[in-house]
PDB file of C-alpha atoms in Angstrom:
ATOM      1  CA  MET A   1       6.873  -1.010 -27.811  1.00  0.00           C
ATOM      2  CA  SER A   2       7.454  -2.225 -24.258  1.00  0.00           C
ATOM      3  CA  THR A   3      10.386  -0.999 -22.193  1.00  0.00           C
ATOM      4  CA  ALA A   4      12.972  -3.186 -20.467  1.00  0.00           C
ATOM      5  CA  ILE A   5      11.266  -2.482 -17.133  1.00  0.00           C
ATOM      6  CA  GLU A   6       7.884  -3.592 -18.481  1.00  0.00           C
ATOM      7  CA  ARG A   7       9.379  -6.771 -19.969  1.00  0.00           C
ATOM      8  CA  PHE A   8      11.121  -7.595 -16.671  1.00  0.00           C
ATOM      9  CA  ASP A   9       7.945  -6.913 -14.715  1.00  0.00           C
ATOM     10  CA  GLU A  10       5.826  -9.046 -17.034  1.00  0.00           C
ATOM     11  CA  LYS A  11       8.277 -11.941 -16.822  1.00  0.00           C
ATOM     12  CA  ALA A  12       8.234 -11.734 -13.012  1.00  0.00           C
ATOM     13  CA  ARG A  13       4.433 -11.714 -12.996  1.00  0.00           C
ATOM     14  CA  ARG A  14       4.259 -14.825 -15.185  1.00  0.00           C
ATOM     15  CA  THR A  15       6.843 -16.628 -13.051  1.00  0.00           C
ATOM     16  CA  PHE A  16       5.058 -15.956  -9.765  1.00  0.00           C
ATOM     17  CA  GLU A  17       1.651 -16.691 -11.267  1.00  0.00           C
ATOM     18  CA  SER A  18       2.894 -20.185 -12.065  1.00  0.00           C
ATOM     19  CA  LEU A  19       3.902 -20.647  -8.413  1.00  0.00           C
ATOM     20  CA  GLY A  20       0.664 -19.404  -6.841  1.00  0.00           C
ATOM     21  CA  ARG A  21      -2.847 -18.552  -7.822  1.00  0.00           C
ATOM     22  CA  THR A  22      -5.509 -15.899  -7.431  1.00  0.00           C
ATOM     23  CA  VAL A  23      -9.050 -17.207  -6.922  1.00  0.00           C
ATOM     24  CA  VAL A  24     -11.778 -14.800  -7.992  1.00  0.00           C
ATOM     25  CA  TYR A  25     -15.334 -15.668  -6.982  1.00  0.00           C
ATOM     26  CA  ALA A  26     -18.615 -14.441  -8.460  1.00  0.00           C
ATOM     27  CA  GLY A  27     -19.147 -10.762  -7.758  1.00  0.00           C
ATOM     28  CA  GLU A  28     -15.412 -10.127  -7.394  1.00  0.00           C
ATOM     29  CA  LEU A  29     -12.660  -8.599  -9.496  1.00  0.00           C
ATOM     30  CA  ARG A  30      -8.995  -9.524  -9.612  1.00  0.00           C
ATOM     31  CA  ARG A  31      -7.018  -6.731  -7.997  1.00  0.00           C
ATOM     32  CA  HIS A  32      -3.411  -7.835  -7.328  1.00  0.00           C
ATOM     33  CA  PRO A  33      -1.590 -10.806  -8.869  1.00  0.00           C
ATOM     34  CA  VAL A  34       0.686 -13.119  -6.887  1.00  0.00           C
ATOM     35  CA  TYR A  35       3.859 -11.180  -7.724  1.00  0.00           C
ATOM     36  CA  THR A  36       2.452  -7.890  -6.462  1.00  0.00           C
ATOM     37  CA  ARG A  37       1.254  -9.485  -3.236  1.00  0.00           C
ATOM     38  CA  PHE A  38       4.638 -11.135  -2.694  1.00  0.00           C
ATOM     39  CA  LEU A  39       6.443  -7.812  -3.067  1.00  0.00           C
ATOM     40  CA  HIS A  40       3.979  -6.065  -0.763  1.00  0.00           C
ATOM     41  CA  TRP A  41       4.489  -8.526   2.087  1.00  0.00           C
ATOM     42  CA  MET A  42       8.271  -8.650   1.649  1.00  0.00           C
ATOM     43  CA  VAL A  43       8.385  -4.855   1.824  1.00  0.00           C
ATOM     44  CA  ALA A  44       6.241  -4.970   4.978  1.00  0.00           C
ATOM     45  CA  LEU A  45       8.394  -7.712   6.534  1.00  0.00           C
ATOM     46  CA  PHE A  46      11.726  -5.957   6.010  1.00  0.00           C
ATOM     47  CA  PHE A  47      10.296  -2.567   6.977  1.00  0.00           C
ATOM     48  CA  PHE A  48       9.227  -3.831  10.393  1.00  0.00           C
ATOM     49  CA  LEU A  49      12.426  -5.830  10.873  1.00  0.00           C
ATOM     50  CA  ALA A  50      14.433  -2.691  10.183  1.00  0.00           C
ATOM     51  CA  LEU A  51      12.099  -0.625  12.347  1.00  0.00           C
ATOM     52  CA  PHE A  52      12.163  -2.874  15.400  1.00  0.00           C
ATOM     53  CA  SER A  53      15.906  -3.523  15.244  1.00  0.00           C
ATOM     54  CA  GLY A  54      16.438   0.220  14.773  1.00  0.00           C
ATOM     55  CA  PHE A  55      14.312   1.037  17.816  1.00  0.00           C
ATOM     56  CA  GLY A  56      16.477  -1.285  19.898  1.00  0.00           C
ATOM     57  CA  ILE A  57      19.637   0.454  18.668  1.00  0.00           C
ATOM     58  CA  TYR A  58      18.619   4.111  18.778  1.00  0.00           C
ATOM     59  CA  LEU A  59      16.346   4.057  21.837  1.00  0.00           C
ATOM     60  CA  PRO A  60      17.697   1.189  23.965  1.00  0.00           C
ATOM     61  CA  TRP A  61      16.388   2.742  27.200  1.00  0.00           C
ATOM     62  CA  LEU A  62      12.824   2.421  25.838  1.00  0.00           C
ATOM     63  CA  PHE A  63      12.957  -0.498  23.385  1.00  0.00           C
ATOM     64  CA  ARG A  64      15.693  -2.732  24.801  1.00  0.00           C
ATOM     65  CA  TRP A  65      13.169  -5.592  24.888  1.00  0.00           C
ATOM     66  CA  PHE A  66      13.338  -5.672  21.047  1.00  0.00           C
ATOM     67  CA  THR A  67      17.007  -6.609  20.857  1.00  0.00           C
ATOM     68  CA  PRO A  68      16.689 -10.190  22.239  1.00  0.00           C
ATOM     69  CA  ILE A  69      14.408 -10.935  19.293  1.00  0.00           C
ATOM     70  CA  PHE A  70      17.422 -10.433  17.012  1.00  0.00           C
ATOM     71  CA  GLY A  71      19.928 -12.209  19.240  1.00  0.00           C
ATOM     72  CA  GLY A  72      21.088  -9.302  21.367  1.00  0.00           C
ATOM     73  CA  GLY A  73      22.329  -5.745  20.944  1.00  0.00           C
ATOM     74  CA  ALA A  74      25.461  -6.511  18.910  1.00  0.00           C
ATOM     75  CA  LEU A  75      23.637  -8.763  16.459  1.00  0.00           C
ATOM     76  CA  SER A  76      20.759  -6.291  16.165  1.00  0.00           C
ATOM     77  CA  ARG A  77      23.238  -3.592  15.199  1.00  0.00           C
ATOM     78  CA  SER A  78      24.808  -5.912  12.609  1.00  0.00           C
ATOM     79  CA  MET A  79      21.471  -7.041  11.130  1.00  0.00           C
ATOM     80  CA  HIS A  80      19.742  -3.653  11.041  1.00  0.00           C
ATOM     81  CA  PRO A  81      21.465  -2.309   7.889  1.00  0.00           C
ATOM     82  CA  TRP A  82      20.829  -5.625   6.085  1.00  0.00           C
ATOM     83  CA  PHE A  83      17.142  -5.390   6.950  1.00  0.00           C
ATOM     84  CA  GLY A  84      17.232  -1.905   5.476  1.00  0.00           C
ATOM     85  CA  VAL A  85      18.851  -3.227   2.303  1.00  0.00           C
ATOM     86  CA  GLY A  86      16.112  -5.858   2.035  1.00  0.00           C
ATOM     87  CA  PHE A  87      13.415  -3.210   2.437  1.00  0.00           C
ATOM     88  CA  VAL A  88      14.901  -0.919  -0.210  1.00  0.00           C
ATOM     89  CA  PHE A  89      15.498  -3.838  -2.602  1.00  0.00           C
ATOM     90  CA  PHE A  90      11.941  -5.177  -2.500  1.00  0.00           C
ATOM     91  CA  PHE A  91      10.403  -1.723  -2.558  1.00  0.00           C
ATOM     92  CA  GLY A  92      12.560  -0.964  -5.591  1.00  0.00           C
ATOM     93  CA  LEU A  93      10.975  -3.945  -7.351  1.00  0.00           C
ATOM     94  CA  GLN A  94       7.548  -2.776  -6.206  1.00  0.00           C
ATOM     95  CA  MET A  95       8.287   0.674  -7.589  1.00  0.00           C
ATOM     96  CA  LEU A  96       9.055  -0.837 -10.994  1.00  0.00           C
ATOM     97  CA  ASN A  97       5.889  -2.922 -10.732  1.00  0.00           C
ATOM     98  CA  TRP A  98       3.696   0.114  -9.972  1.00  0.00           C
ATOM     99  CA  LEU A  99       5.514   2.846 -11.856  1.00  0.00           C
ATOM    100  CA  ARG A 100       2.818   3.337 -14.480  1.00  0.00           C
ATOM    101  CA  PRO A 101      -0.337   3.163 -12.275  1.00  0.00           C
ATOM    102  CA  MET A 102       1.335   5.469  -9.717  1.00  0.00           C
ATOM    103  CA  THR A 103       1.877   8.247 -12.264  1.00  0.00           C
ATOM    104  CA  TRP A 104       0.126  11.462 -11.226  1.00  0.00           C
ATOM    105  CA  THR A 105      -2.796  12.576 -13.421  1.00  0.00           C
ATOM    106  CA  SER A 106      -5.336  15.405 -13.525  1.00  0.00           C
ATOM    107  CA  ALA A 107      -7.832  13.048 -11.872  1.00  0.00           C
ATOM    108  CA  ASP A 108      -5.551  12.890  -8.832  1.00  0.00           C
ATOM    109  CA  THR A 109      -5.498  16.666  -8.555  1.00  0.00           C
ATOM    110  CA  LYS A 110      -9.311  16.666  -8.546  1.00  0.00           C
ATOM    111  CA  TRP A 111      -9.297  13.927  -5.890  1.00  0.00           C
ATOM    112  CA  MET A 112      -7.056  16.001  -3.628  1.00  0.00           C
ATOM    113  CA  ARG A 113      -9.326  19.031  -4.006  1.00  0.00           C
ATOM    114  CA  ASN A 114     -12.230  16.845  -2.887  1.00  0.00           C
ATOM    115  CA  LEU A 115     -10.250  15.277  -0.019  1.00  0.00           C
ATOM    116  CA  ARG A 116     -12.253  16.796   2.840  1.00  0.00           C
ATOM    117  CA  ARG A 117     -15.566  15.457   1.563  1.00  0.00           C
ATOM    118  CA  ILE A 118     -14.061  12.028   0.896  1.00  0.00           C
ATOM    119  CA  VAL A 119     -12.446  11.737   4.333  1.00  0.00           C
ATOM    120  CA  SER A 120     -15.563  13.001   6.144  1.00  0.00           C
ATOM    121  CA  GLY A 121     -17.742  10.437   4.363  1.00  0.00           C
ATOM    122  CA  GLU A 122     -19.847  13.169   2.784  1.00  0.00           C
ATOM    123  CA  GLU A 123     -19.080  11.607  -0.587  1.00  0.00           C
ATOM    124  CA  LYS A 124     -20.337   8.015  -0.648  1.00  0.00           C
ATOM    125  CA  LEU A 125     -18.348   7.180  -3.774  1.00  0.00           C
ATOM    126  CA  ASP A 126     -14.916   8.339  -4.852  1.00  0.00           C
ATOM    127  CA  PRO A 127     -14.814  10.689  -7.869  1.00  0.00           C
ATOM    128  CA  PRO A 128     -15.784   8.833 -11.076  1.00  0.00           C
ATOM    129  CA  ASP A 129     -12.329   9.269 -12.649  1.00  0.00           C
ATOM    130  CA  THR A 130     -10.472   7.619  -9.723  1.00  0.00           C
ATOM    131  CA  GLY A 131      -8.414   4.845 -11.302  1.00  0.00           C
ATOM    132  CA  PHE A 132      -6.479   1.839 -10.015  1.00  0.00           C
ATOM    133  CA  PHE A 133      -4.867   3.971  -7.290  1.00  0.00           C
ATOM    134  CA  ASN A 134      -6.229   7.191  -5.835  1.00  0.00           C
ATOM    135  CA  ALA A 135      -4.218  10.325  -5.124  1.00  0.00           C
ATOM    136  CA  GLY A 136      -3.758   9.492  -1.438  1.00  0.00           C
ATOM    137  CA  GLN A 137      -2.195   6.137  -2.278  1.00  0.00           C
ATOM    138  CA  LYS A 138       0.068   7.791  -4.821  1.00  0.00           C
ATOM    139  CA  VAL A 139       1.221  10.426  -2.322  1.00  0.00           C
ATOM    140  CA  GLN A 140       2.167   7.705   0.149  1.00  0.00           C
ATOM    141  CA  PHE A 141       3.920   5.688  -2.557  1.00  0.00           C
ATOM    142  CA  TRP A 142       6.118   8.596  -3.625  1.00  0.00           C
ATOM    143  CA  GLU A 143       6.736   9.519   0.016  1.00  0.00           C
ATOM    144  CA  ILE A 144       8.164   6.025   0.506  1.00  0.00           C
ATOM    145  CA  VAL A 145      10.252   6.415  -2.650  1.00  0.00           C
ATOM    146  CA  ALA A 146      11.728   9.627  -1.213  1.00  0.00           C
ATOM    147  CA  GLY A 147      12.166   7.892   2.137  1.00  0.00           C
ATOM    148  CA  CYS A 148      14.082   5.069   0.492  1.00  0.00           C
ATOM    149  CA  VAL A 149      16.464   7.544  -1.113  1.00  0.00           C
ATOM    150  CA  VAL A 150      17.090   9.152   2.298  1.00  0.00           C
ATOM    151  CA  TYR A 151      17.457   5.700   3.867  1.00  0.00           C
ATOM    152  CA  VAL A 152      20.048   4.577   1.351  1.00  0.00           C
ATOM    153  CA  ILE A 153      22.170   7.718   1.495  1.00  0.00           C
ATOM    154  CA  SER A 154      22.040   8.207   5.270  1.00  0.00           C
ATOM    155  CA  GLY A 155      22.280   4.457   5.902  1.00  0.00           C
ATOM    156  CA  ILE A 156      25.466   4.091   3.872  1.00  0.00           C
ATOM    157  CA  ILE A 157      27.035   7.007   5.747  1.00  0.00           C
ATOM    158  CA  LEU A 158      26.056   5.522   9.113  1.00  0.00           C
ATOM    159  CA  TRP A 159      27.220   2.074   8.062  1.00  0.00           C
ATOM    160  CA  ALA A 160      30.638   3.285   6.913  1.00  0.00           C
ATOM    161  CA  GLY A 161      30.989   5.616   9.883  1.00  0.00           C
ATOM    162  CA  ALA A 162      32.864   8.805  10.729  1.00  0.00           C
ATOM    163  CA  ARG A 163      36.228   7.480   9.523  1.00  0.00           C
ATOM    164  CA  THR A 164      34.929   7.466   5.970  1.00  0.00           C
ATOM    165  CA  PHE A 165      32.486  10.390   5.850  1.00  0.00           C
ATOM    166  CA  GLY A 166      33.338  12.480   8.910  1.00  0.00           C
ATOM    167  CA  ARG A 167      31.483  13.249  12.119  1.00  0.00           C
ATOM    168  CA  THR A 168      29.321  16.014  10.661  1.00  0.00           C
ATOM    169  CA  ALA A 169      27.936  13.809   7.902  1.00  0.00           C
ATOM    170  CA  VAL A 170      27.249  11.017  10.394  1.00  0.00           C
ATOM    171  CA  ALA A 171      25.460  13.386  12.795  1.00  0.00           C
ATOM    172  CA  ILE A 172      23.265  14.770  10.001  1.00  0.00           C
ATOM    173  CA  SER A 173      22.567  11.252   8.745  1.00  0.00           C
ATOM    174  CA  TYR A 174      21.357  10.157  12.183  1.00  0.00           C
ATOM    175  CA  VAL A 175      18.793  12.968  12.178  1.00  0.00           C
ATOM    176  CA  LEU A 176      17.623  12.386   8.583  1.00  0.00           C
ATOM    177  CA  HIS A 177      17.472   8.618   9.085  1.00  0.00           C
ATOM    178  CA  ASP A 178      15.303   8.929  12.178  1.00  0.00           C
ATOM    179  CA  ILE A 179      13.009  11.623  10.797  1.00  0.00           C
ATOM    180  CA  SER A 180      12.441   9.603   7.622  1.00  0.00           C
ATOM    181  CA  ALA A 181      11.661   6.500   9.692  1.00  0.00           C
ATOM    182  CA  LEU A 182       9.110   8.371  11.807  1.00  0.00           C
ATOM    183  CA  ILE A 183       7.397   9.887   8.764  1.00  0.00           C
ATOM    184  CA  MET A 184       7.190   6.485   7.080  1.00  0.00           C
ATOM    185  CA  LEU A 185       5.935   4.900  10.301  1.00  0.00           C
ATOM    186  CA  GLY A 186       3.132   7.471  10.444  1.00  0.00           C
ATOM    187  CA  GLY A 187       2.268   6.667   6.840  1.00  0.00           C
ATOM    188  CA  ILE A 188       2.201   2.953   7.641  1.00  0.00           C
ATOM    189  CA  PHE A 189      -0.304   3.551  10.468  1.00  0.00           C
ATOM    190  CA  ILE A 190      -2.570   5.418   8.027  1.00  0.00           C
ATOM    191  CA  HIS A 191      -2.102   2.643   5.474  1.00  0.00           C
ATOM    192  CA  ILE A 192      -3.052  -0.073   7.981  1.00  0.00           C
ATOM    193  CA  TYR A 193      -6.124   1.888   9.097  1.00  0.00           C
ATOM    194  CA  LEU A 194      -7.382   2.481   5.556  1.00  0.00           C
ATOM    195  CA  SER A 195      -6.751  -1.109   4.463  1.00  0.00           C
ATOM    196  CA  THR A 196      -8.804  -2.485   7.365  1.00  0.00           C
ATOM    197  CA  ILE A 197     -11.305  -0.227   9.164  1.00  0.00           C
ATOM    198  CA  GLY A 198     -11.255   2.803   6.875  1.00  0.00           C
ATOM    199  CA  GLU A 199     -12.013   0.929   3.649  1.00  0.00           C
ATOM    200  CA  PRO A 200     -13.431  -2.509   4.536  1.00  0.00           C
ATOM    201  CA  GLY A 201     -12.585  -5.149   1.940  1.00  0.00           C
ATOM    202  CA  THR A 202      -9.199  -3.672   1.051  1.00  0.00           C
ATOM    203  CA  PHE A 203      -7.114  -6.096   3.111  1.00  0.00           C
ATOM    204  CA  GLN A 204      -8.196  -9.138   1.112  1.00  0.00           C
ATOM    205  CA  SER A 205      -6.801  -7.544  -2.045  1.00  0.00           C
ATOM    206  CA  MET A 206      -3.339  -8.244  -0.628  1.00  0.00           C
ATOM    207  CA  THR A 207      -4.169 -11.665   0.809  1.00  0.00           C
ATOM    208  CA  ARG A 208      -6.436 -13.260  -1.803  1.00  0.00           C
ATOM    209  CA  GLY A 209      -5.775 -10.783  -4.607  1.00  0.00           C
ATOM    210  CA  ALA A 210      -9.457 -10.097  -5.272  1.00  0.00           C
ATOM    211  CA  VAL A 211     -11.991  -7.458  -4.192  1.00  0.00           C
ATOM    212  CA  SER A 212     -15.764  -7.229  -4.329  1.00  0.00           C
ATOM    213  CA  GLU A 213     -17.429  -5.273  -7.106  1.00  0.00           C
ATOM    214  CA  PRO A 214     -19.061  -2.885  -4.589  1.00  0.00           C
ATOM    215  CA  TRP A 215     -15.581  -2.119  -3.202  1.00  0.00           C
ATOM    216  CA  ALA A 216     -14.329  -1.405  -6.717  1.00  0.00           C
ATOM    217  CA  TRP A 217     -17.148   0.927  -7.747  1.00  0.00           C
ATOM    218  CA  THR A 218     -16.996   2.708  -4.377  1.00  0.00           C
ATOM    219  CA  PHE A 219     -13.259   3.437  -4.128  1.00  0.00           C
ATOM    220  CA  HIS A 220     -11.941   3.067  -7.691  1.00  0.00           C
ATOM    221  CA  PRO A 221     -14.848   3.667 -10.097  1.00  0.00           C
ATOM    222  CA  ALA A 222     -12.724   4.373 -13.186  1.00  0.00           C
ATOM    223  CA  TRP A 223     -10.862   1.096 -12.647  1.00  0.00           C
ATOM    224  CA  TYR A 224     -14.199  -0.687 -12.165  1.00  0.00           C
ATOM    225  CA  ARG A 225     -15.399   0.696 -15.498  1.00  0.00           C
ATOM    226  CA  GLU A 226     -12.156  -0.370 -17.180  1.00  0.00           C
ATOM    227  CA  ALA A 227     -12.290  -3.889 -15.700  1.00  0.00           C
ATOM    228  CA  THR A 228     -15.975  -4.599 -16.302  1.00  0.00           C
ATOM    229  CA  GLY A 229     -17.120  -2.210 -19.025  1.00  0.00           C
ATOM    230  CA  ARG A 230     -20.028  -1.201 -16.755  1.00  0.00           C
ATOM    231  CA  ASN A 231     -20.974   2.184 -15.356  1.00  0.00           C
ATOM    232  CA  PRO A 232     -19.971   2.312 -11.653  1.00  0.00           C
ATOM    233  CA  ARG A 233     -22.706   4.819 -10.731  1.00  0.00           C
ATOM    234  CA  GLU A 234     -25.382   2.693 -12.376  1.00  0.00           C
ATOM    235  CA  ALA A 235     -24.047  -0.432 -10.641  1.00  0.00           C
ATOM    236  CA  TYR A 236     -24.129   1.393  -7.298  1.00  0.00           C
ATOM    237  CA  GLN A 237     -27.673   2.653  -7.836  1.00  0.00           C
ATOM    238  CA  LYS A 238     -28.878  -0.788  -8.906  1.00  0.00           C
ATOM    239  CA  ALA A 239     -27.344  -2.369  -5.799  1.00  0.00           C
ATOM    240  CA  ARG A 240     -29.049   0.228  -3.599  1.00  0.00           C
ATOM    241  CA  GLU A 241     -32.420  -0.419  -5.189  1.00  0.00           C
ATOM    242  CA  GLN A 242     -32.012  -4.161  -4.756  1.00  0.00           C
ATOM    243  CA  ALA A 243     -31.050  -3.693  -1.096  1.00  0.00           C
ATOM    244  CA  GLU A 244     -34.076  -1.446  -0.492  1.00  0.00           C
ATOM    245  CA  ARG A 245     -36.439  -3.954  -2.123  1.00  0.00           C
ATOM    246  CA  ALA A 246     -34.962  -6.747  -0.030  1.00  0.00           C
ATOM    247  CA  ALA A 247     -35.344  -4.682   3.146  1.00  0.00           C
ATOM    248  CA  ASN A 248     -38.875  -3.523   2.355  1.00  0.00           C
ATOM    249  CA  GLY A 249     -40.046  -6.862   0.967  1.00  0.00           C
ATOM    250  CA  PRO A 250     -41.033  -8.565   4.241  1.00  0.00           C
ATOM    251  CA  ALA A 251     -42.689  -5.396   5.573  1.00  0.00           C
ATOM    252  CA  ALA A 252     -44.620  -4.890   2.363  1.00  0.00           C
ATOM    253  CA  GLU A 253     -45.700  -8.518   2.332  1.00  0.00           C
ATOM    254  CA  SER A 254     -46.945  -8.289   5.958  1.00  0.00           C
ATOM    255  CA  SER A 255     -48.824  -5.106   5.145  1.00  0.00           C
ATOM    256  CA  ARG A 256     -50.613  -6.747   2.235  1.00  0.00           C
ATOM    257  CA  ARG A 257     -51.602  -9.745   4.368  1.00  0.00           C
ATOM    258  CA  ALA A 258     -52.971  -7.485   7.080  1.00  0.00           C
TER     259      ALA A 258
END
């Protein structure tokens, strides 16, 4: 029996799917539907709006060139908390959307134990039980969840000010707010790297909504097996053999002619 969250999420998916589309070509798999991609980019938009307006407020001597983008210092200060509300709101919807696939499993513990070999490239394929999201993605997701909680609590205190919560609470909130922002900013840099250079082919999953089969069996083999019913290791080996035959074909043909 589905929960209220699952019913809400499914209704949102159907609604957004009717407004957009996800084109999947031969040799590709559907990764993210329209609704998921919409939430992802709204979260990104409001995160950077809050970040840049916050830089202009908290470090004006270094980032004062950000404030004209938002209409000046006073308007930046007024808009910053609303950007934060937008970020938390859309990430809250994204959390509901990804609550089940982001649940920690024993496969994630194994992935973390194998992290050094994965990061170094010693392992060509992720562990065979790596599902829709790997452990690294789940760690970042729950770090953002924790960051949102800190944002909301500290942001409300800063918004209301010392008259409501007192100077001590405001001072502590400034520190927690800034530390949380820096930690999340570091995570965003890692996320951008992995979705572009680190794992080529990832970025299109959030633009077109589809990924190549080689990407799927390389980074998320258990999901590949679930989506296709095929063995990811066998698919990888077959692709390698085909690539080797294609590379050796012209040389072999020239050798025979000689």
